[in-house]
Short mmCIF file of C-alpha atoms in Angstrom, two decimals:
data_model
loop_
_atom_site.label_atom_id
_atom_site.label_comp_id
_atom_site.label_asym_id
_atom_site.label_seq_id
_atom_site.Cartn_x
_atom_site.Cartn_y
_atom_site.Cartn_z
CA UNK S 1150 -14.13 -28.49 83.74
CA UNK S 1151 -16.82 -28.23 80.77
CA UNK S 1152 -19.63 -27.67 83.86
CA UNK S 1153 -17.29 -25.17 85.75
CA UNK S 1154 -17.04 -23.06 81.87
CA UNK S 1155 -20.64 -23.22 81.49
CA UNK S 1156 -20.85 -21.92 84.74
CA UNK S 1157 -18.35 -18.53 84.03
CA UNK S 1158 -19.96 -18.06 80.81
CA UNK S 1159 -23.78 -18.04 82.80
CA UNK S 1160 -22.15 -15.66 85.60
CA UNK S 1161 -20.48 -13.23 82.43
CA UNK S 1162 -23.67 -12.79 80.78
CA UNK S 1163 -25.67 -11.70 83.83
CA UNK S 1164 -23.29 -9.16 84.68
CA UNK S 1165 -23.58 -7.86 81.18
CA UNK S 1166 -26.02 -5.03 80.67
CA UNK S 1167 -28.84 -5.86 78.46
CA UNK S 1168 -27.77 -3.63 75.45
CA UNK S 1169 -24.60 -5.48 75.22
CA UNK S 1170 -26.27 -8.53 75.68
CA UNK S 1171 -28.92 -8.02 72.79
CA UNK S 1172 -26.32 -6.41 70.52
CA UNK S 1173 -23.81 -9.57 70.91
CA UNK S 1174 -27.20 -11.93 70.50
CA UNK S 1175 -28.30 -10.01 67.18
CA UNK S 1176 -24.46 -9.87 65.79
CA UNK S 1177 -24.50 -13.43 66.39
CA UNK S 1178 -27.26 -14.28 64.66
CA UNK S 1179 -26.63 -12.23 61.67
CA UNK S 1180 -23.07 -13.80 61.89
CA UNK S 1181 -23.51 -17.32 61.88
CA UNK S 1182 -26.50 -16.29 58.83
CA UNK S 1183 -23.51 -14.57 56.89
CA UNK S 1184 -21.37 -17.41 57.51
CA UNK S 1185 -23.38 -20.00 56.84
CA UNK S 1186 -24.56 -17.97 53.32
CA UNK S 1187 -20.21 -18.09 52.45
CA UNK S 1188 -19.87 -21.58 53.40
CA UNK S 1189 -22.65 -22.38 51.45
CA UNK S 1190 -21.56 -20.18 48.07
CA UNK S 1191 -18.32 -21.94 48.59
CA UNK S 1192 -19.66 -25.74 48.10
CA UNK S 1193 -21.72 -23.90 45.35
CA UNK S 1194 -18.84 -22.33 43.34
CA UNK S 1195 -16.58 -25.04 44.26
CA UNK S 1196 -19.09 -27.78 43.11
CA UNK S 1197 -19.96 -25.90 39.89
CA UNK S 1198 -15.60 -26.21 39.07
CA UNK S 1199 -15.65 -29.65 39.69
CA UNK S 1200 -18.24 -30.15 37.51
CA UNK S 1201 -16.86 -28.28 34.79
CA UNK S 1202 -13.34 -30.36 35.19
CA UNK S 1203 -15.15 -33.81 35.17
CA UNK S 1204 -17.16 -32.79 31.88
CA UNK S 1205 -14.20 -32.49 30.43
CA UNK S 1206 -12.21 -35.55 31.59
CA UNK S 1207 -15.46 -37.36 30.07
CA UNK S 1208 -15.39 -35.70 26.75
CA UNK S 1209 -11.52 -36.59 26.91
CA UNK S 1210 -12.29 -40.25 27.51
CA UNK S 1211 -15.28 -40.68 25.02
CA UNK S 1212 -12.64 -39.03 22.81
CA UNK S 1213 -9.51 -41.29 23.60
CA UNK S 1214 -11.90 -44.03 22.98
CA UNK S 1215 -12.70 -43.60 19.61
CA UNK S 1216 -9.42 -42.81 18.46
CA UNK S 1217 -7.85 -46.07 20.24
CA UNK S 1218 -10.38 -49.06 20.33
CA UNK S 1219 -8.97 -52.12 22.04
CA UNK S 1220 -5.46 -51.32 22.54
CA UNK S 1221 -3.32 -53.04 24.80
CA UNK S 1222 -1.99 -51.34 28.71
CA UNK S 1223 -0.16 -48.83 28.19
CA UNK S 1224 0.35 -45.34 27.65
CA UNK S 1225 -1.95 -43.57 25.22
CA UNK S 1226 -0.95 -39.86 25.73
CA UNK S 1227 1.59 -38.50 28.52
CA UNK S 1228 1.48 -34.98 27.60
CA UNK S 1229 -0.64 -33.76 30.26
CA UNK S 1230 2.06 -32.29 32.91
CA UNK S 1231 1.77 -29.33 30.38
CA UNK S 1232 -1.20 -26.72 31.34
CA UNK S 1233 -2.07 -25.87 27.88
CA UNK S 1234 -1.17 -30.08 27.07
CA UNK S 1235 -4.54 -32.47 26.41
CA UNK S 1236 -5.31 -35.05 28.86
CA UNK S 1237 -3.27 -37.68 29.63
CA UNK S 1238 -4.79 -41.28 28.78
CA UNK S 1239 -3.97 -44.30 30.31
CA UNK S 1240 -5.32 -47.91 29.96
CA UNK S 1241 -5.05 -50.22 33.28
CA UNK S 1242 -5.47 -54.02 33.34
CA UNK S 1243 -7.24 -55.62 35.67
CA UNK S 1244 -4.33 -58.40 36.29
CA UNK S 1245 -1.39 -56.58 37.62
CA UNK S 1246 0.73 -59.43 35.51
CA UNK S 1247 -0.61 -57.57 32.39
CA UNK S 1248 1.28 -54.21 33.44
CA UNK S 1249 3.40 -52.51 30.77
CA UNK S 1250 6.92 -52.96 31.33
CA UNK S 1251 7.75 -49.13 31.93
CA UNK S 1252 5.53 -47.81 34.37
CA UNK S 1253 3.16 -45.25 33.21
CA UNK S 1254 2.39 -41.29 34.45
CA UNK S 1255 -0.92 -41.58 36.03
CA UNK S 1256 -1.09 -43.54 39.47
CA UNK S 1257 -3.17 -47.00 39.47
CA UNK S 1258 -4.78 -48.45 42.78
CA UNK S 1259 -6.79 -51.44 43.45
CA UNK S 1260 -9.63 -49.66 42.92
CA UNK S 1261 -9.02 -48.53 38.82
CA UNK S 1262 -8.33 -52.71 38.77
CA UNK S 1263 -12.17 -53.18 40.06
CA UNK S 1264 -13.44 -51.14 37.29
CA UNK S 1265 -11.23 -52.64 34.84
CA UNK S 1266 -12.73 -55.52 35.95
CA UNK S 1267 -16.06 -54.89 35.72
CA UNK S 1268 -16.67 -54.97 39.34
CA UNK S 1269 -16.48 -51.11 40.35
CA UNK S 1270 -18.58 -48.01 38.63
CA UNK S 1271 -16.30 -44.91 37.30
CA UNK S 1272 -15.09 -42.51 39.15
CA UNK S 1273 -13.29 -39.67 40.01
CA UNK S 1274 -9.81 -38.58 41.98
CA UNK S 1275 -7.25 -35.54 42.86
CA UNK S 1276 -3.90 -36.54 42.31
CA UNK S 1277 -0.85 -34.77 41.46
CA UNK S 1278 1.27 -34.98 38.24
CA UNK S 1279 4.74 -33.92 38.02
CA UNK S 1280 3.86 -32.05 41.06
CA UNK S 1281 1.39 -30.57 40.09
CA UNK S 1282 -2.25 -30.63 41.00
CA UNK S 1283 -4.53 -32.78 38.56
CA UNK S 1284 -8.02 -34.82 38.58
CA UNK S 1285 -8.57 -38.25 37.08
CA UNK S 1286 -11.07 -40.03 35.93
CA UNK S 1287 -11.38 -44.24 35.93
CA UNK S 1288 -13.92 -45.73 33.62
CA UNK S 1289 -14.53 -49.05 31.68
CA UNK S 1290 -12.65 -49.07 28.50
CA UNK S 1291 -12.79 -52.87 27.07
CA UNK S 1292 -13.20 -56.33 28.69
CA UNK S 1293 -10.86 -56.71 31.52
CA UNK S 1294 -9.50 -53.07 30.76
CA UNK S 1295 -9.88 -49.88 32.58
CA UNK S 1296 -9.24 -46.23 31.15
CA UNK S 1297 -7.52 -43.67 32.94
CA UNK S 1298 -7.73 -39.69 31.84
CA UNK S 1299 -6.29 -37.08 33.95
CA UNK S 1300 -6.00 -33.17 33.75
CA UNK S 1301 -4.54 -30.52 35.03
CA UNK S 1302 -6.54 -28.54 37.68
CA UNK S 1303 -4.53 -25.42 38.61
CA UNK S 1304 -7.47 -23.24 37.14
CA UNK S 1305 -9.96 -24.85 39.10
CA UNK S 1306 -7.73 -25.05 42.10
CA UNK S 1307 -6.78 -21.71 41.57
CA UNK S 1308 -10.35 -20.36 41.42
CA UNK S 1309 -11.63 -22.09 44.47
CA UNK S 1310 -8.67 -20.26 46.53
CA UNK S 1311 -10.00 -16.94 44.70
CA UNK S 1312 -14.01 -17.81 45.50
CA UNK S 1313 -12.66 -18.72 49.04
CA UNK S 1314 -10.67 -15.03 49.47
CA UNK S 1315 -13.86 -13.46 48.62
CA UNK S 1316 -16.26 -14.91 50.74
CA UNK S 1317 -13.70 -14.45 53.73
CA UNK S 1318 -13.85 -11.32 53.21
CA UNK S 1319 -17.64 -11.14 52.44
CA UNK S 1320 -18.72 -13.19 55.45
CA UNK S 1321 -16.00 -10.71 57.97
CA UNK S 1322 -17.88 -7.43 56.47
CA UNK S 1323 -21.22 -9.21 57.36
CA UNK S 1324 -20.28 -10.22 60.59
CA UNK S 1325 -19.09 -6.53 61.15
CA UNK S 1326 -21.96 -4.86 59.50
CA UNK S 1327 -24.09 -7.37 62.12
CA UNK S 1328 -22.06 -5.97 65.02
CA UNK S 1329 -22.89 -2.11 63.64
CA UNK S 1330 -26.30 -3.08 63.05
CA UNK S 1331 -26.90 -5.50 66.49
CA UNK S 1332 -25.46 -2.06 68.34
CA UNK S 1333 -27.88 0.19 67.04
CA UNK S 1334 -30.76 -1.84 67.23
CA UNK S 1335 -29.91 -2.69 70.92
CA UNK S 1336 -29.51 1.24 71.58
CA UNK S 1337 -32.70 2.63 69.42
CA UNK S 1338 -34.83 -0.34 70.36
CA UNK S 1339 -34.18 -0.23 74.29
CA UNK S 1340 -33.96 3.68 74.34
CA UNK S 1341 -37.18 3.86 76.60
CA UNK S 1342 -36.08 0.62 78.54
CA UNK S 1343 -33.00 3.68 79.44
CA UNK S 1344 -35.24 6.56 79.80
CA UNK S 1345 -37.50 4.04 82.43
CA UNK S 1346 -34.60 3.05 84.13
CA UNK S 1347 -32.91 6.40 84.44
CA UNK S 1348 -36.59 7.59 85.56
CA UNK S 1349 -36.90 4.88 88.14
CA UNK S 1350 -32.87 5.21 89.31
CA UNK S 1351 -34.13 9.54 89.46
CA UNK S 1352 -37.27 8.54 91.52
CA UNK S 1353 -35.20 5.99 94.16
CA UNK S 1354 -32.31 8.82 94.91
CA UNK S 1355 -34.57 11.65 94.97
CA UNK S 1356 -37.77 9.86 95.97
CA UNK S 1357 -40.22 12.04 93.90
CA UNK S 1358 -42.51 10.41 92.37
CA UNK S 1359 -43.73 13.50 90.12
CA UNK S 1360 -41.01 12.36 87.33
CA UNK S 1361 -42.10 10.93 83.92
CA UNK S 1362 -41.11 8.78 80.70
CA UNK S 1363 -41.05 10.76 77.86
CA UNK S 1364 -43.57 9.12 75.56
CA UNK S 1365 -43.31 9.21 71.75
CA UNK S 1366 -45.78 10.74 69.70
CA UNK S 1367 -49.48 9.13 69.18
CA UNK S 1368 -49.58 6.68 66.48
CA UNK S 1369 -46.43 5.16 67.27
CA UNK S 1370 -46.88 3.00 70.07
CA UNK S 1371 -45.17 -0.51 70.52
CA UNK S 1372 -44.71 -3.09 73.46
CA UNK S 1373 -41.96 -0.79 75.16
CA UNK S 1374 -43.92 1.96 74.63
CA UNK S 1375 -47.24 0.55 76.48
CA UNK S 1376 -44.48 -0.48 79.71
CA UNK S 1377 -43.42 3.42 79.92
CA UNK S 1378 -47.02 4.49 79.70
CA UNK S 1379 -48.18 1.77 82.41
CA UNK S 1380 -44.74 3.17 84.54
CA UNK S 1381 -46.59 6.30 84.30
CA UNK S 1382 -49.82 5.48 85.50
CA UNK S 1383 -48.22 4.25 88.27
CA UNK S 1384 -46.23 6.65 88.80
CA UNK S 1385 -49.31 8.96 88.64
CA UNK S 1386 -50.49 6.47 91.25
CA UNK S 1387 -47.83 6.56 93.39
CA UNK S 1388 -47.44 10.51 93.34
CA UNK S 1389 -51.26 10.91 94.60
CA UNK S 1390 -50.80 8.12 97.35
CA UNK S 1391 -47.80 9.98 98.67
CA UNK S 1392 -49.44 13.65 98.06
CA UNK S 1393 -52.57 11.79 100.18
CA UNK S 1394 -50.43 10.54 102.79
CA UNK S 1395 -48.69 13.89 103.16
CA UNK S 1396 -51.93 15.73 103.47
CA UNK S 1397 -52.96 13.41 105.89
CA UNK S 1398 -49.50 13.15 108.58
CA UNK S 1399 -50.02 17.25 108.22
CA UNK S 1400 -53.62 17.61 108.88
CA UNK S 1401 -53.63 14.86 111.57
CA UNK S 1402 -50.49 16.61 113.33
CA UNK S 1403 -52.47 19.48 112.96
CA UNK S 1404 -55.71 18.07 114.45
CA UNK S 1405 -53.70 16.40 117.31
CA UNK S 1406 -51.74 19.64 118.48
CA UNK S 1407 -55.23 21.14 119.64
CA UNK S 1408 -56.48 18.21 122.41
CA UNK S 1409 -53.40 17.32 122.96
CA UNK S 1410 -52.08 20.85 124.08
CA UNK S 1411 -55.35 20.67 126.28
CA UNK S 1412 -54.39 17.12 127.65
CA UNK S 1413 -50.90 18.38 128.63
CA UNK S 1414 -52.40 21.61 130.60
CA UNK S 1415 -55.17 19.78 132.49
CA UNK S 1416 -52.62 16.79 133.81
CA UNK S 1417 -50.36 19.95 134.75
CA UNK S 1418 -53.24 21.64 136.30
CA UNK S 1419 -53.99 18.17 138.04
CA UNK S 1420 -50.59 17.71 139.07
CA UNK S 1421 -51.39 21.17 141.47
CA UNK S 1422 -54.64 19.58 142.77
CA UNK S 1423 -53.97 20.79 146.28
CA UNK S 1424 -54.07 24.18 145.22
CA UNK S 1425 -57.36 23.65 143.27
CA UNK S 1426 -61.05 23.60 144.96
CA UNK S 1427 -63.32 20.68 144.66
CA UNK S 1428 -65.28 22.32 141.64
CA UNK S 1429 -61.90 23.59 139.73
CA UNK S 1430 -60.52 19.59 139.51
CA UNK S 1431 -64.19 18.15 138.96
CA UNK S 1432 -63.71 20.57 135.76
CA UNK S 1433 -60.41 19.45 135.05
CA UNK S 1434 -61.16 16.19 135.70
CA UNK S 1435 -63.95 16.14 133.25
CA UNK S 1436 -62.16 18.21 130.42
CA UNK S 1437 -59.25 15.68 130.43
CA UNK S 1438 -61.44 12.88 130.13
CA UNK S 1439 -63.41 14.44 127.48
CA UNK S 1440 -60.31 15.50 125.83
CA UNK S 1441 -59.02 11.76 125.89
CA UNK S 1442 -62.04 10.32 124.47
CA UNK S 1443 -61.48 13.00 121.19
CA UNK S 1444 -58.17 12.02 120.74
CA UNK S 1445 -59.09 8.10 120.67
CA UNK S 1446 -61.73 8.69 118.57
CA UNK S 1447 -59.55 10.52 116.37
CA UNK S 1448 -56.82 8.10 116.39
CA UNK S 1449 -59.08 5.31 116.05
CA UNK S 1450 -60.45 7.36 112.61
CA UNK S 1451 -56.83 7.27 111.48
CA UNK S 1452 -56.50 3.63 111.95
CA UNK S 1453 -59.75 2.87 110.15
CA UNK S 1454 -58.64 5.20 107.38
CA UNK S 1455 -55.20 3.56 106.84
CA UNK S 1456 -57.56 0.28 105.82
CA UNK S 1457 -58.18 0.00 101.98
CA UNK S 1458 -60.14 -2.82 101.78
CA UNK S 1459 -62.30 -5.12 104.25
CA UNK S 1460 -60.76 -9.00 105.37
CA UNK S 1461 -63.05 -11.40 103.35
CA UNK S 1462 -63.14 -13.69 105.87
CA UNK S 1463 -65.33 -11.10 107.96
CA UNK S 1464 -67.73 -10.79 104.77
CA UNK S 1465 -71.19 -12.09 105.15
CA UNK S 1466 -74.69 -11.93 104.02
CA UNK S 1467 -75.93 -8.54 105.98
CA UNK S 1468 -79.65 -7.40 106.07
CA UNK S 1469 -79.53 -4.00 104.99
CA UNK S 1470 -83.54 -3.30 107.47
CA UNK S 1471 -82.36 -4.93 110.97
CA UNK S 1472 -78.82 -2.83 110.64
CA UNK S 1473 -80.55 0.27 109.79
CA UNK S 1474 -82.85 -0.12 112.78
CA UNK S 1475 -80.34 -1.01 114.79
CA UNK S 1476 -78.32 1.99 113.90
CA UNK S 1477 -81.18 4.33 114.53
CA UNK S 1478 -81.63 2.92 117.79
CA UNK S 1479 -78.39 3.65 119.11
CA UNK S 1480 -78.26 7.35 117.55
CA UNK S 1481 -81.82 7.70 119.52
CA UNK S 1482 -79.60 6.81 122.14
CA UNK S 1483 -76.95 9.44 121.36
CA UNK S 1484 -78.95 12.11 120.45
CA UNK S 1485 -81.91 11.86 122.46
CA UNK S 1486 -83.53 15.53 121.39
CA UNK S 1487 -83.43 14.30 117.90
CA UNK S 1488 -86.10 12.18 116.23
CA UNK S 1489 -85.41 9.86 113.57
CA UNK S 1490 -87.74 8.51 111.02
CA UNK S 1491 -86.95 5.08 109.45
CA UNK S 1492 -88.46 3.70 106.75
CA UNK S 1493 -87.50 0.07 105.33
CA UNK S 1494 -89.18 -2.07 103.13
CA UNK S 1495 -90.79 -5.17 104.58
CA UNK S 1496 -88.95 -7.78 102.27
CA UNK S 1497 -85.29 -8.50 103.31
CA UNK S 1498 -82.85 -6.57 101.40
CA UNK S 1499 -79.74 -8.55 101.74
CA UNK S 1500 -75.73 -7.25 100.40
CA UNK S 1501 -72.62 -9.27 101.46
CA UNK S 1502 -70.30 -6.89 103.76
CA UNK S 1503 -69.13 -6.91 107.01
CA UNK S 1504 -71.34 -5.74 109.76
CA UNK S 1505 -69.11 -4.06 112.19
CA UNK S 1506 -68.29 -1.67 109.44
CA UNK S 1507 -71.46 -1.20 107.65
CA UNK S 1508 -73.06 -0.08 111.02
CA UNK S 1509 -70.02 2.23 111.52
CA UNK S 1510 -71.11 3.74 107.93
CA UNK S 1511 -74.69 4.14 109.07
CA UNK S 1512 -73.43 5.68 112.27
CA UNK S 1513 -71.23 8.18 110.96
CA UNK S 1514 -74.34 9.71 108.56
CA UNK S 1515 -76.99 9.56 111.49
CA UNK S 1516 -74.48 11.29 113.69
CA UNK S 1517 -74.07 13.79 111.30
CA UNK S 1518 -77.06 14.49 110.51
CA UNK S 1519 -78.18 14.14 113.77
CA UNK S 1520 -75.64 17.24 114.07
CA UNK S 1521 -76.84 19.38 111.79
CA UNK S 1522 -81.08 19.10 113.00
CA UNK S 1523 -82.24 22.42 114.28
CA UNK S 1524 -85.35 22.91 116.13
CA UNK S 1525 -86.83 18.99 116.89
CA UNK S 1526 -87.29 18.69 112.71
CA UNK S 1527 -86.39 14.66 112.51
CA UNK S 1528 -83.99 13.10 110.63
CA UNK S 1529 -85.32 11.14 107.54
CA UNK S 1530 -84.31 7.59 106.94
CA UNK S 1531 -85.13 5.43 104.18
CA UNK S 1532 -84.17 2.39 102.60
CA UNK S 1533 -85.10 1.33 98.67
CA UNK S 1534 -84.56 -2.32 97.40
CA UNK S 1535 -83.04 -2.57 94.53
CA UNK S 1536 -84.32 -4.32 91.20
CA UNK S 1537 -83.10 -8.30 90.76
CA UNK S 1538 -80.73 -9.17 87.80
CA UNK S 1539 -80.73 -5.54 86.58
CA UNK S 1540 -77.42 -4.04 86.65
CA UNK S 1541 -76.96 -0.55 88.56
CA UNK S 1542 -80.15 -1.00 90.42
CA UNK S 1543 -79.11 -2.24 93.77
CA UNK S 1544 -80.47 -1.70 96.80
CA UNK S 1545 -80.16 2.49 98.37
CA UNK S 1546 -80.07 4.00 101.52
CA UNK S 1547 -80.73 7.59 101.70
CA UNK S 1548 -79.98 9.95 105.06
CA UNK S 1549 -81.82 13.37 104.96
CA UNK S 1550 -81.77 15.96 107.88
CA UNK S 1551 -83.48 19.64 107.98
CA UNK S 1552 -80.25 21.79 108.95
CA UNK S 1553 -78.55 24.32 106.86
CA UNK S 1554 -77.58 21.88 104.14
CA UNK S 1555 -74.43 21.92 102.43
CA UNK S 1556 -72.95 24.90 100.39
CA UNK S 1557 -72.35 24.88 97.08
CA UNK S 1558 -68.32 25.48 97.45
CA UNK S 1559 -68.36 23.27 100.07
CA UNK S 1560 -70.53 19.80 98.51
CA UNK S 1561 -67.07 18.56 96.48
CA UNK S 1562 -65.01 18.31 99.42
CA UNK S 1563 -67.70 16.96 102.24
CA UNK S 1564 -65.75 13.60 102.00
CA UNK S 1565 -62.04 15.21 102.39
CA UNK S 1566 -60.44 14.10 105.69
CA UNK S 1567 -60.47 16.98 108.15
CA UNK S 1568 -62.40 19.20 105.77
CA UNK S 1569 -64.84 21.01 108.03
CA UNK S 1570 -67.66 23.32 106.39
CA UNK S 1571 -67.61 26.40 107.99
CA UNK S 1572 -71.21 25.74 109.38
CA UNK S 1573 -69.30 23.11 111.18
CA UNK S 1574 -66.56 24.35 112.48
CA UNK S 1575 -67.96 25.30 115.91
CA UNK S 1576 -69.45 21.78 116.50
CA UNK S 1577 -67.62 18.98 117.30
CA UNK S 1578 -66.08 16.29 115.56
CA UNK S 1579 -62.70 15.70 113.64
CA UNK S 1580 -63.96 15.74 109.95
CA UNK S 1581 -63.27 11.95 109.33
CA UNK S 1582 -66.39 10.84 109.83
CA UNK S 1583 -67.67 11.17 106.34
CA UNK S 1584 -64.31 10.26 104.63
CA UNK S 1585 -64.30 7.24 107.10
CA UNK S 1586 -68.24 6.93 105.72
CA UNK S 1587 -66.99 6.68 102.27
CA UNK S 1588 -64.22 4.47 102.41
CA UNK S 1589 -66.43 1.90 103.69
CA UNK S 1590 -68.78 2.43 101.25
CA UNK S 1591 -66.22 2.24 98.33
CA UNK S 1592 -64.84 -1.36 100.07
CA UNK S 1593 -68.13 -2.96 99.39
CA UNK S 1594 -68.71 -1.80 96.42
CA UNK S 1595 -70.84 1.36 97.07
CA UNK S 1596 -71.05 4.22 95.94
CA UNK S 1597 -71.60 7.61 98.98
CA UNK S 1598 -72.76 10.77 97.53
CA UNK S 1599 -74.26 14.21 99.17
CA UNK S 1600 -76.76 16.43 97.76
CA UNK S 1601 -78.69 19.37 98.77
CA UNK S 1602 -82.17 18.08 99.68
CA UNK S 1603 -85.27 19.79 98.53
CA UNK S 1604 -86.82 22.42 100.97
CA UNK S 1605 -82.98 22.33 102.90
CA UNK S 1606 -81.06 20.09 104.53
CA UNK S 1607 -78.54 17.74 103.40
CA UNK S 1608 -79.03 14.29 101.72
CA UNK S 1609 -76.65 11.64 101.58
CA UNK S 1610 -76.80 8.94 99.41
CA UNK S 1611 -75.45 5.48 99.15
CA UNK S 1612 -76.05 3.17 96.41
CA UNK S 1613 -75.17 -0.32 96.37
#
């Protein structure tokens, strides 16, 4: 039963917003502070009574005492069912056989017959005379005699009821001042917990991404305060990854319509092939395969592009000379009226990456500049190792060719995807290559920038 409350009470506070659950969490705290403040001003004040009483039932005692030394049990003075009356005195054998023969007004138990015997320390009780509410104290009075004093404690009981009232009503104010106070600390102190929720509820219906926290002003930052801006960032983030991946479904739809308008009318052409002469479908034949091969490559771009980072198990220890010599090999291949010049250091130059895509990196730049040569002026490769256990001098590779070179407007956006100069725009390619040629670089920690050479030309950096 206890387990299946503990349970209900669990399940009730998770379905409790957090403002109501911090405000009932502070209240409670201040409450049980407030209360536990009363209680203890109660035992205070009601101590401090008591104490006054029992001075005074021990100045009555000392003083009944004096005035009667020795006598015998009995009744010394019975007046004491009277508020303003002194105290009533009493003395109690410690034989029961010794008792008075009229009873007396104060109450004797076995324990006023230990003291009286020398056998129990004094003490103090609440008892009630006449019905009425009194205390009474038992101490030693003579050998085998006790002494019993008793007054009346209306006053004191009276003024605990009164210090009681008061703290009541003290400790209910606190625990509703707590409640004001837990509710407006929950609401000012998780205001921008709202504003990022209502931000992030905004951003899932309308899925924008271009909505922000309102921050406070500088110089009055705190832990909430940090969250919203870090919400921002990423929401900054977020905004330019979907603005990116925007630009790119558009400009790849766009680069798509082009070959593959031309794909659809050469397979319809090819469809009629017996109304077609031999040369007409060689033509066709050779324009749709050429017009395939652009739209793999282009879709094969795309799917390189959509990779952020390289699989570390493909990492390994590449030598930077042998790829760049391989690499110039194959664009002597490719471009066979183009000359390249390579020049590598003879020491290995070694940087952990992953082959496959390094040489696609080193491809994309030769072929470009490969593109861009005019008039059998070569292209100019060279590769400079870096300087051990000095930071920012790593190993760089440097592409130069003697074409037009790159125009000023044009040099910031030479790594855009599908950004084509307008030197460019009647050769062919897709415009990925360098943005492909980037990427790569950036994944192992590289840095790809272009230049305009000196004399002409273009000059393409990357620095690892």
């Amino acid at each position: 039963m206890s387990g299946g409350r503990r349970r209900l009470g669990r399940a009730w506070r998770r379905r409790r917003p957090l403002r109501t659950r911090l405000a009932l969490s502070v209240t409670a705290a201040v409450a049980v502070v407030a209360v536990g403040v009363c209680a203890a001003a109660f035992l205070v004040v009601r101590s401090a009574l008591y104490e006054q009483l029992d001075l005074s039932l021990t100045q009555s005692a000392r003083l009944a005492a004096q005035r009667n030394p020795g006598d015998a049990p009995g009744t010394l003075a019975g007046e004491c069912r009277f508020l303003a009356a002194p105290a009533c005195a009493e003395v109690v054998p410690a034989d029961p056989a010794k008792d008075p023969a009229s009873p007396g007004l104060l109450p004797v138990d076995p324990a006023a017959r230990q003291v009286a015997a020398g056998r129990k320390a004094p003490y103090y009780t609440n008892i009630t005379v006449s019905g009425f509410p009194a205390r009474m104290l038992t101490t030693d009075y003579a050998k085998g005699r006790a002494l019993q004093v008793a007054l009346r404690a209306d006053t004191v009981e009276d003024g605990i009821v009164e210090a009681a009232g008061w703290l009541v009503l003290t400790a209910a104010a606190g625990v509703l001042l707590a409640a004001v106070l837990g509710y407006w600390v929950s609401r000012t102190g998780l205001a921008p917990v709202t504003r990022l929720t209502a931000t992030a509820e905004r951003i899932a219906a309308t899925r924008d991404p271009r909505h922000r926290i309102e921050l406070p002003p500088p110089g009055r930052e705190d832990e909430i305060t940090r969250l919203a801006g870090s919400f921002n960032t990423m929401l900054g983030e977020l905004e330019q990854s979907v603005t990116a991946q925007r630009r790119l479904v558009a400009d790849a739809s766009h680069e798509l319509r082009t070959p593959l308008t031309a794909l659809r009318t050469n397979a319809e052409l090819l469809a009629r092939a017996d109304r077609l002469t031999p040369d007409q479908r060689e033509r066709a034949s050779a324009a749709l395969g050429r017009q395939l091969r652009e739209v793999t490559g282009l879709v094969n771009d795309l799917i390189e592009l959509a990779r952020d980072e390289e699989p570390q198990p493909l990492v390994e220890q590449v030598r930077l000379g042998a790829l760049v010599e391989h690499c110039a090999q194959a664009a002597r291949t490719h471009w066979p009226a183009v000359p390249f010049q390579v020049r590598v250091p003879d020491e290995p130059v070694v940087v952990p990456g992953v082959p496959a895509r390094l040489s696609r990196l080193l491809g994309n730049l030769l072929d470009n500049a490969a593109k861009f040569s005019r008039g059998g002026l070569p292209v100019e490769v060279e590769l400079v190792p870096g300087i051990p256990g000095v930071p920012g001098s790593g190993p760089e590779l440097t592409v130069r060719d003697h074409g037009p070179g790159i125009a000023a407007e044009d040099l910031p956006h030479v790594f855009d995807r599908f950004y084509r100069a307008g030197a460019a725009r009647a050769l062919p390619g897709s415009g990925l290559g360098l943005a492909m040629a980037r990427q790569i670089a950036r994944a192992h920690d590289a840095e790809l920038t272009a230049e305009a050479a000196p004399g002409g030309g273009a000059l393409f950096r990357l620095t690892f």
